Short mmCIF file of C-alpha atoms in Angstrom, two decimals:
data_model
loop_
_atom_site.label_atom_id
_atom_site.label_comp_id
_atom_site.label_asym_id
_atom_site.label_seq_id
_atom_site.Cartn_x
_atom_site.Cartn_y
_atom_site.Cartn_z
CA MET A 1 3.59 -45.21 -34.71
CA ARG A 2 4.58 -41.62 -35.50
CA THR A 3 1.77 -40.16 -33.38
CA GLN A 4 2.62 -42.39 -30.41
CA LEU A 5 6.34 -41.61 -30.67
CA LEU A 6 5.88 -37.85 -30.85
CA GLU A 7 3.42 -37.88 -27.96
CA SER A 8 5.89 -39.89 -25.87
CA PHE A 9 8.64 -37.41 -26.71
CA ARG A 10 6.46 -34.45 -25.73
CA THR A 11 5.29 -35.92 -22.43
CA LYS A 12 8.60 -37.72 -21.73
CA HIS A 13 6.51 -40.74 -20.78
CA VAL A 14 6.23 -43.82 -23.01
CA THR A 15 2.86 -45.62 -23.03
CA GLN A 16 3.65 -48.48 -25.43
CA ASN A 17 6.84 -50.47 -26.07
CA ILE A 18 8.22 -49.58 -29.51
CA HIS A 19 11.27 -50.79 -31.43
CA LEU A 20 13.17 -47.89 -33.10
CA PRO A 21 16.37 -49.21 -34.73
CA LEU A 22 19.01 -46.97 -36.33
CA LEU A 23 19.61 -48.40 -39.82
CA LEU A 24 21.97 -46.40 -42.04
CA HIS A 25 23.28 -46.79 -45.58
CA ASP A 26 26.09 -49.25 -44.74
CA PHE A 27 23.59 -51.61 -43.09
CA PHE A 28 21.33 -51.64 -46.13
CA GLU A 29 24.22 -52.02 -48.57
CA ALA A 30 24.81 -55.47 -47.05
CA VAL A 31 21.20 -56.48 -47.86
CA PRO A 32 21.44 -58.21 -51.28
CA GLU A 33 18.14 -56.86 -52.65
CA TYR A 34 19.07 -53.29 -51.72
CA ASP A 35 22.62 -53.64 -53.08
CA ALA A 36 21.24 -54.84 -56.42
CA LEU A 37 19.02 -51.76 -56.67
CA VAL A 38 21.94 -49.41 -55.89
CA ARG A 39 24.12 -51.08 -58.51
CA ALA A 40 21.40 -51.01 -61.15
CA GLY A 41 21.22 -47.22 -61.06
CA ALA A 42 24.89 -46.39 -60.39
CA THR A 43 27.17 -44.82 -63.01
CA GLU A 44 30.27 -44.20 -60.87
CA PHE A 45 32.19 -47.12 -59.37
CA VAL A 46 35.35 -47.52 -57.26
CA ASP A 47 36.88 -51.00 -57.45
CA GLU A 48 33.59 -52.44 -58.76
CA THR A 49 31.65 -50.89 -55.86
CA PRO A 50 29.28 -47.95 -56.40
CA SER A 51 31.01 -44.78 -55.21
CA LEU A 52 30.11 -43.26 -51.86
CA ALA A 53 28.31 -40.44 -53.68
CA GLU A 54 26.21 -42.96 -55.62
CA ARG A 55 25.38 -44.90 -52.47
CA PHE A 56 24.29 -41.78 -50.59
CA ARG A 57 22.27 -40.59 -53.57
CA TYR A 58 20.24 -43.81 -53.55
CA PHE A 59 19.95 -43.95 -49.77
CA LEU A 60 18.59 -40.39 -49.58
CA GLY A 61 16.36 -40.72 -52.65
CA MET A 62 12.72 -41.76 -52.69
CA ASP A 63 13.43 -45.28 -54.03
CA GLY A 64 15.91 -45.90 -51.22
CA LEU A 65 13.43 -44.51 -48.70
CA LYS A 66 10.67 -46.85 -49.91
CA PHE A 67 12.97 -49.87 -49.50
CA ARG A 68 13.96 -48.77 -46.00
CA LEU A 69 10.37 -48.22 -44.96
CA ALA A 70 9.39 -51.69 -46.22
CA TYR A 71 12.32 -53.33 -44.42
CA THR A 72 11.50 -51.57 -41.15
CA GLU A 73 7.88 -52.69 -41.43
CA GLN A 74 9.07 -56.26 -42.08
CA ILE A 75 10.87 -56.36 -38.73
CA GLY A 76 7.90 -54.78 -36.94
CA ALA A 77 9.72 -51.58 -36.00
CA ALA A 78 9.14 -47.83 -36.26
CA PHE A 79 11.15 -45.91 -38.85
CA LEU A 80 13.94 -43.53 -37.83
CA GLY A 81 15.09 -41.28 -40.68
CA TRP A 82 18.23 -40.06 -38.92
CA CYS A 83 19.35 -36.58 -40.03
CA GLN A 84 17.33 -36.75 -43.24
CA GLY A 85 15.06 -33.83 -42.37
CA TRP A 86 16.94 -31.37 -44.56
CA ALA A 87 15.39 -27.92 -44.51
CA VAL A 88 18.36 -25.59 -45.10
CA ASN A 89 20.24 -24.34 -48.14
CA THR A 90 23.88 -23.57 -47.42
CA MET A 91 25.57 -21.01 -49.66
CA ILE A 92 29.30 -20.27 -49.66
CA ASP A 93 30.92 -17.18 -51.17
CA PRO A 94 32.52 -17.90 -54.61
CA SER A 95 35.93 -16.99 -53.16
CA VAL A 96 35.83 -20.41 -51.48
CA THR A 97 36.38 -23.26 -53.94
CA GLY A 98 36.69 -27.00 -53.48
CA GLU A 99 38.46 -29.89 -55.14
CA THR A 100 37.79 -33.60 -54.73
CA HIS A 101 40.36 -36.22 -55.73
CA VAL A 102 39.50 -39.93 -55.64
CA ASP A 103 42.34 -42.45 -55.54
CA GLY A 104 40.84 -45.90 -54.98
CA PRO A 105 39.37 -46.02 -51.48
CA VAL A 106 40.92 -42.66 -50.49
CA THR A 107 39.16 -39.37 -51.23
CA THR A 108 41.06 -36.09 -50.72
CA TYR A 109 39.10 -32.88 -50.15
CA VAL A 110 40.86 -29.55 -50.77
CA THR A 111 39.22 -26.24 -49.87
CA ASN A 112 40.86 -23.10 -51.28
CA THR A 113 40.35 -19.56 -49.96
CA PRO A 114 42.13 -16.21 -50.38
CA VAL A 115 43.81 -16.79 -46.99
CA GLY A 116 45.02 -20.34 -47.62
CA GLN A 117 43.78 -23.89 -48.10
CA ILE A 118 42.84 -26.83 -45.89
CA VAL A 119 43.11 -30.50 -46.83
CA SER A 120 41.39 -33.59 -45.44
CA LYS A 121 41.25 -37.24 -46.45
CA HIS A 122 38.71 -40.04 -45.99
CA LYS A 123 39.09 -43.74 -46.68
CA VAL A 124 36.29 -46.19 -47.44
CA SER A 125 36.51 -49.53 -45.64
CA SER A 126 35.76 -52.52 -47.85
CA ILE A 127 34.56 -54.37 -44.73
CA SER A 128 32.22 -51.85 -43.09
CA HIS A 129 31.36 -49.88 -46.27
CA CYS A 130 31.87 -46.71 -44.15
CA SER A 131 34.26 -43.86 -44.79
CA TYR A 132 36.46 -42.60 -41.98
CA GLY A 133 38.86 -39.69 -41.64
CA ILE A 134 42.57 -40.41 -42.06
CA GLU A 135 43.67 -36.76 -42.17
CA ARG A 136 41.88 -33.92 -40.37
CA PRO A 137 41.59 -30.51 -42.07
CA ILE A 138 42.74 -28.30 -39.17
CA LYS A 139 46.29 -28.82 -37.94
CA THR A 140 47.74 -25.35 -37.31
CA LEU A 141 46.68 -21.83 -36.35
CA ASP A 142 46.88 -20.88 -40.05
CA ASP A 143 44.38 -23.64 -40.81
CA LEU A 144 42.10 -22.24 -38.11
CA LYS A 145 42.24 -18.86 -39.87
CA VAL A 146 41.15 -20.58 -43.10
CA LEU A 147 38.26 -22.21 -41.25
CA ARG A 148 37.25 -18.82 -39.89
CA TYR A 149 37.20 -17.38 -43.42
CA ILE A 150 35.07 -20.28 -44.68
CA THR A 151 32.66 -19.97 -41.75
CA GLU A 152 32.24 -16.23 -42.25
CA ALA A 153 31.69 -16.84 -45.98
CA THR A 154 28.85 -19.31 -45.32
CA GLN A 155 25.20 -18.32 -45.25
CA HIS A 156 22.04 -20.36 -44.59
CA ALA A 157 18.51 -20.02 -45.98
CA PRO A 158 15.30 -22.05 -45.57
CA ASN A 159 14.60 -24.85 -48.04
CA ASN A 160 11.46 -26.85 -47.34
CA ASP A 161 11.02 -28.10 -50.92
CA MET A 162 11.49 -31.80 -50.08
CA ALA A 163 9.61 -31.78 -46.79
CA PRO A 164 6.05 -32.43 -48.09
CA GLU A 165 7.14 -35.40 -50.21
CA LEU A 166 9.26 -36.92 -47.43
CA LEU A 167 6.59 -36.49 -44.77
CA ALA A 168 3.91 -37.93 -47.07
CA ALA A 169 6.12 -40.94 -47.86
CA ILE A 170 6.82 -41.75 -44.23
CA GLY A 171 3.25 -41.21 -43.01
CA GLU A 172 2.68 -42.89 -39.65
CA ALA A 173 5.66 -45.25 -40.00
CA GLY A 174 7.96 -43.08 -37.90
CA PHE A 175 9.79 -39.76 -38.11
CA PHE A 176 12.77 -37.93 -39.55
CA THR A 177 15.30 -36.03 -37.50
CA GLY A 178 16.62 -32.79 -38.90
CA GLY A 179 20.34 -32.18 -38.53
CA GLY A 180 23.28 -30.19 -39.79
CA PHE A 181 24.36 -28.54 -36.53
CA SER A 182 26.16 -29.50 -33.35
CA CYS A 183 27.84 -27.58 -30.55
CA PRO A 184 31.05 -25.81 -31.65
CA PHE A 185 33.52 -27.78 -29.53
CA HIS A 186 32.19 -31.00 -31.05
CA GLU A 187 32.60 -29.57 -34.56
CA LEU A 188 36.19 -28.59 -33.83
CA LEU A 189 36.93 -31.96 -32.25
CA TYR A 190 36.26 -33.59 -35.62
CA MET A 191 38.16 -30.97 -37.62
CA PHE A 192 41.30 -31.39 -35.49
CA GLU A 193 42.97 -34.45 -34.09
CA ALA A 194 41.65 -34.39 -30.53
CA THR A 195 45.07 -33.86 -28.92
CA ASP A 196 45.84 -30.97 -31.31
CA LEU A 197 42.59 -29.20 -30.39
CA LEU A 198 43.17 -29.64 -26.67
CA MET A 199 46.75 -28.35 -26.96
CA MET A 200 45.66 -25.31 -28.99
CA THR A 201 42.89 -24.64 -26.46
CA PHE A 202 45.58 -24.43 -23.75
CA ASP A 203 48.24 -22.62 -25.82
CA MET A 204 46.04 -20.16 -27.75
CA PRO A 205 42.74 -20.12 -25.90
CA GLN A 206 41.44 -16.86 -27.36
CA ASP A 207 41.82 -18.06 -30.95
CA VAL A 208 39.84 -21.20 -30.15
CA LEU A 209 37.22 -19.32 -28.11
CA ASP A 210 36.73 -16.80 -30.93
CA MET A 211 36.19 -19.68 -33.35
CA ILE A 212 33.73 -21.33 -30.98
CA GLU A 213 31.66 -18.14 -30.72
CA LEU A 214 31.63 -17.69 -34.52
CA LEU A 215 30.49 -21.28 -35.03
CA HIS A 216 27.84 -20.79 -32.35
CA ALA A 217 26.49 -17.71 -34.14
CA LYS A 218 26.27 -19.62 -37.42
CA ASN A 219 24.68 -22.61 -35.71
CA THR A 220 22.10 -20.34 -34.10
CA GLU A 221 21.17 -19.02 -37.56
CA MET A 222 20.72 -22.58 -38.80
CA VAL A 223 18.72 -23.68 -35.74
CA GLU A 224 16.35 -20.75 -36.14
CA ILE A 225 15.73 -21.81 -39.75
CA LEU A 226 15.24 -25.48 -38.81
CA ALA A 227 12.83 -24.52 -36.03
CA GLY A 228 10.60 -22.94 -38.66
CA SER A 229 10.54 -26.02 -40.90
CA PRO A 230 7.79 -28.69 -41.09
CA PHE A 231 10.00 -31.32 -39.42
CA GLU A 232 9.40 -31.99 -35.74
CA VAL A 233 12.53 -33.61 -34.25
CA PHE A 234 16.06 -32.23 -34.52
CA ASP A 235 19.29 -34.08 -33.82
CA HIS A 236 22.29 -32.37 -32.24
CA GLU A 237 24.73 -35.06 -33.48
CA THR A 238 26.97 -34.15 -30.56
CA THR A 239 27.21 -36.32 -27.46
CA TRP A 240 29.18 -39.21 -28.94
CA ASP A 241 32.42 -37.54 -27.80
CA VAL A 242 32.32 -38.76 -24.23
CA ARG A 243 35.49 -40.84 -24.42
CA GLN A 244 37.44 -37.87 -25.78
CA ILE A 245 36.35 -35.19 -23.32
CA SER A 246 36.09 -34.72 -19.56
CA PRO A 247 32.90 -33.94 -17.62
CA ALA A 248 34.35 -30.45 -17.09
CA ILE A 249 34.70 -29.87 -20.85
CA HIS A 250 31.16 -31.19 -21.35
CA SER A 251 29.83 -28.82 -18.70
CA GLN A 252 31.65 -25.77 -20.07
CA TYR A 253 31.66 -26.31 -23.84
CA TYR A 254 28.65 -28.53 -24.54
CA VAL A 255 25.82 -27.87 -22.08
CA PRO A 256 25.37 -24.09 -22.57
CA TYR A 257 25.39 -24.34 -26.36
CA GLN A 258 23.03 -27.29 -26.53
CA LYS A 259 20.71 -25.53 -24.08
CA ASP A 260 20.69 -22.41 -26.30
CA TYR A 261 19.69 -24.47 -29.34
CA ASN A 262 17.08 -26.43 -27.39
CA ASP A 263 15.50 -23.21 -26.13
CA ILE A 264 15.01 -22.06 -29.74
CA PHE A 265 13.50 -25.39 -30.80
CA HIS A 266 11.24 -25.64 -27.77
CA ALA A 267 9.95 -22.09 -28.26
CA ALA A 268 8.84 -23.21 -31.73
CA GLY A 269 7.16 -26.36 -30.38
CA LYS A 270 9.86 -28.69 -31.72
CA LEU A 271 11.63 -31.67 -30.11
CA THR A 272 15.34 -32.30 -29.64
CA PHE A 273 17.36 -35.49 -29.91
CA ASP A 274 20.96 -36.54 -29.29
CA HIS A 275 22.93 -39.74 -29.61
CA VAL A 276 25.50 -41.11 -27.13
CA SER A 277 26.73 -44.09 -29.21
CA GLY A 278 26.64 -46.59 -26.36
CA GLN A 279 29.32 -44.81 -24.35
CA ASP A 280 29.59 -44.51 -20.59
CA ILE A 281 27.73 -41.30 -19.74
CA SER A 282 27.80 -41.71 -15.95
CA GLY A 283 30.03 -38.64 -15.57
CA ILE A 284 27.78 -36.33 -17.62
CA ILE A 285 24.23 -37.41 -16.72
CA GLU A 286 23.54 -34.16 -14.85
CA GLY A 287 24.98 -32.19 -17.76
CA ILE A 288 22.71 -33.94 -20.24
CA GLU A 289 19.74 -33.19 -18.00
CA ALA A 290 20.75 -29.52 -17.85
CA THR A 291 20.53 -29.24 -21.66
CA GLU A 292 16.79 -30.05 -21.44
CA MET A 293 17.10 -32.56 -24.27
CA ASP A 294 13.89 -34.43 -25.10
CA ILE A 295 15.36 -37.70 -26.40
CA ILE A 296 18.71 -39.44 -25.83
CA TYR A 297 19.35 -42.33 -28.20
CA GLY A 298 22.03 -45.00 -28.01
CA LEU A 299 22.19 -45.85 -24.31
CA HIS A 300 24.24 -49.01 -23.82
CA LEU A 301 22.46 -52.22 -22.84
CA GLY A 302 24.58 -55.31 -22.20
CA GLU A 303 24.37 -58.45 -20.13
CA GLU A 304 26.60 -56.73 -17.55
CA ASN A 305 24.53 -53.56 -17.02
CA VAL A 306 20.85 -54.51 -17.16
CA ASP A 307 20.16 -52.99 -13.74
CA GLU A 308 22.01 -49.74 -14.49
CA ALA A 309 20.27 -49.33 -17.86
CA ALA A 310 16.86 -49.83 -16.27
CA ASP A 311 17.69 -47.40 -13.46
CA LEU A 312 18.59 -44.64 -15.91
CA VAL A 313 15.43 -45.09 -17.98
CA LYS A 314 13.40 -44.98 -14.75
CA ARG A 315 15.27 -41.87 -13.55
CA TRP A 316 14.45 -40.09 -16.79
CA ASP A 317 10.77 -41.06 -17.01
CA GLY A 318 8.87 -37.77 -17.27
CA ARG A 319 12.05 -35.84 -17.97
CA ILE A 320 13.91 -37.34 -20.97
CA VAL A 321 13.04 -40.29 -23.19
CA GLY A 322 16.07 -42.55 -22.89
CA ILE A 323 16.34 -45.03 -25.76
CA THR A 324 18.56 -48.00 -25.02
CA GLY A 325 19.32 -51.25 -26.78
CA PRO A 326 21.91 -53.97 -27.30
CA ASP A 327 25.23 -53.06 -28.88
CA PRO A 328 25.27 -53.49 -32.68
CA ASP A 329 28.06 -56.05 -32.39
CA TYR A 330 25.89 -58.08 -29.99
CA LEU A 331 22.93 -57.93 -32.37
CA ARG A 332 25.20 -59.01 -35.22
CA ARG A 333 26.92 -61.95 -33.49
CA MET A 334 24.41 -63.40 -31.07
CA THR A 335 21.42 -65.61 -31.71
CA GLY A 336 17.85 -64.40 -31.74
CA GLU A 337 17.30 -66.31 -28.50
CA GLN A 338 20.15 -64.42 -26.80
CA VAL A 339 18.81 -61.08 -28.06
CA SER A 340 15.36 -61.95 -26.78
CA ARG A 341 16.74 -62.99 -23.40
CA LEU A 342 18.74 -59.77 -22.94
CA CYS A 343 15.80 -57.55 -23.94
CA GLY A 344 13.46 -59.58 -21.73
CA ALA A 345 15.76 -59.22 -18.72
CA PHE A 346 15.87 -55.44 -19.20
CA LEU A 347 12.12 -55.12 -19.70
CA GLY A 348 11.52 -57.23 -16.61
CA LYS A 349 13.41 -54.67 -14.50
CA LEU A 350 11.03 -51.91 -15.62
CA GLY A 351 7.87 -53.42 -14.20
CA ASP A 352 4.87 -51.68 -15.79
CA GLN A 353 6.97 -48.89 -17.32
CA LYS A 354 7.05 -48.90 -21.13
CA VAL A 355 10.07 -48.04 -23.20
CA ILE A 356 11.37 -47.26 -26.68
CA MET A 357 14.31 -49.49 -27.59
CA GLY A 358 16.76 -49.51 -30.47
CA SER A 359 20.46 -50.20 -30.27
CA SER A 360 23.40 -48.47 -28.67
CA ASP A 361 24.63 -47.29 -32.06
CA ALA A 362 23.92 -47.66 -35.76
CA MET A 363 23.29 -51.25 -36.81
CA VAL A 364 26.29 -52.94 -38.43
CA PRO A 365 26.15 -54.66 -41.82
CA PHE A 366 25.04 -58.31 -41.98
CA THR A 367 22.90 -58.12 -38.83
CA SER A 368 20.05 -60.54 -39.48
CA ALA A 369 16.46 -59.45 -39.82
CA ALA A 370 15.62 -62.33 -37.47
CA ASN A 371 17.68 -60.79 -34.65
CA LEU A 372 16.06 -57.41 -35.17
CA ARG A 373 12.67 -59.08 -35.17
CA ALA A 374 13.59 -60.80 -31.89
CA GLU A 375 13.93 -57.37 -30.25
CA THR A 376 10.54 -56.33 -31.62
CA ASP A 377 8.94 -59.53 -30.38
CA ALA A 378 10.41 -59.08 -26.87
CA LEU A 379 8.97 -55.56 -26.73
CA ASN A 380 5.58 -56.67 -27.98
CA ALA A 381 5.46 -59.50 -25.46
CA ALA A 382 5.90 -56.98 -22.64
CA ASN A 383 3.19 -54.60 -23.88
#
């Protein structure tokens, strides 16, 4: 499937229906066979659950990859190794030090520098198995100065050591996306509380703009390294902010930066990918098109918007590969028959046009393999 997928991404025209689900560590941790394997090799536990570090170590390791590949084959889908195409070493000056403190489900991260420290906290949900931020690191102008010091103290270098083994393991099953960068405003949006960033942008615009340009310079260094790696598709990890920003902010602070990075990748013959997390992108469609992105994943498909979803995929044929699919919650709660009916209704609107489908966001834990297989079967039936 890898060859077909990459050819579709290059031509922006899909010639065969393919299922490309986004399955991350929290999804697999709810699969009993996978969970048993994680626990068997874990040495660090939090409340009888392998620590987040242990779970990521297994997920990103070769044993975890083999399980994921086998599961994806079982449901008849192509494999998407989201942001696992690591090809960069990041080095930080020794004057920057870090501390990690674990207190049950809460992990506190402290970064110390000669100009001050920043603190952030994450909490692991016992229901979703995901960690989420409960305290952002940047709250004041002094914190922004600390971030500037850390950014200036950070250097990047190529590291393609794992690439041959990863690419050999995946073979024709699918592809990895490389990651580690996103446009500066997006990065700041997740370092601040959104309202704090917007207020500082109004009150102290030059400080924020200077930080944006520094982050852009560092991102450009990283993108140039990634573009020289053996991986072929690179994920911006950016356009899931739509509900927090206006079309004007997207136009001014997202489009030019994403376009810069895409130009570097395209000059090296690489492909670019972004994820919209099932959000309403109607106000930024022209902006997305202006970035010259190759693939947009996570377009919302629901019973209420079948026509609109089909219209967007048709609009982008030959220009962008739009990958849509049911919401993860829908795939988790509904029956296989309902999943099949929704996918069939969407595919019926496309006529002879073929499509790559997944879901509007990462699959949630406890989604049945039967429901995922129902999406594959609907796609195959329309081939």
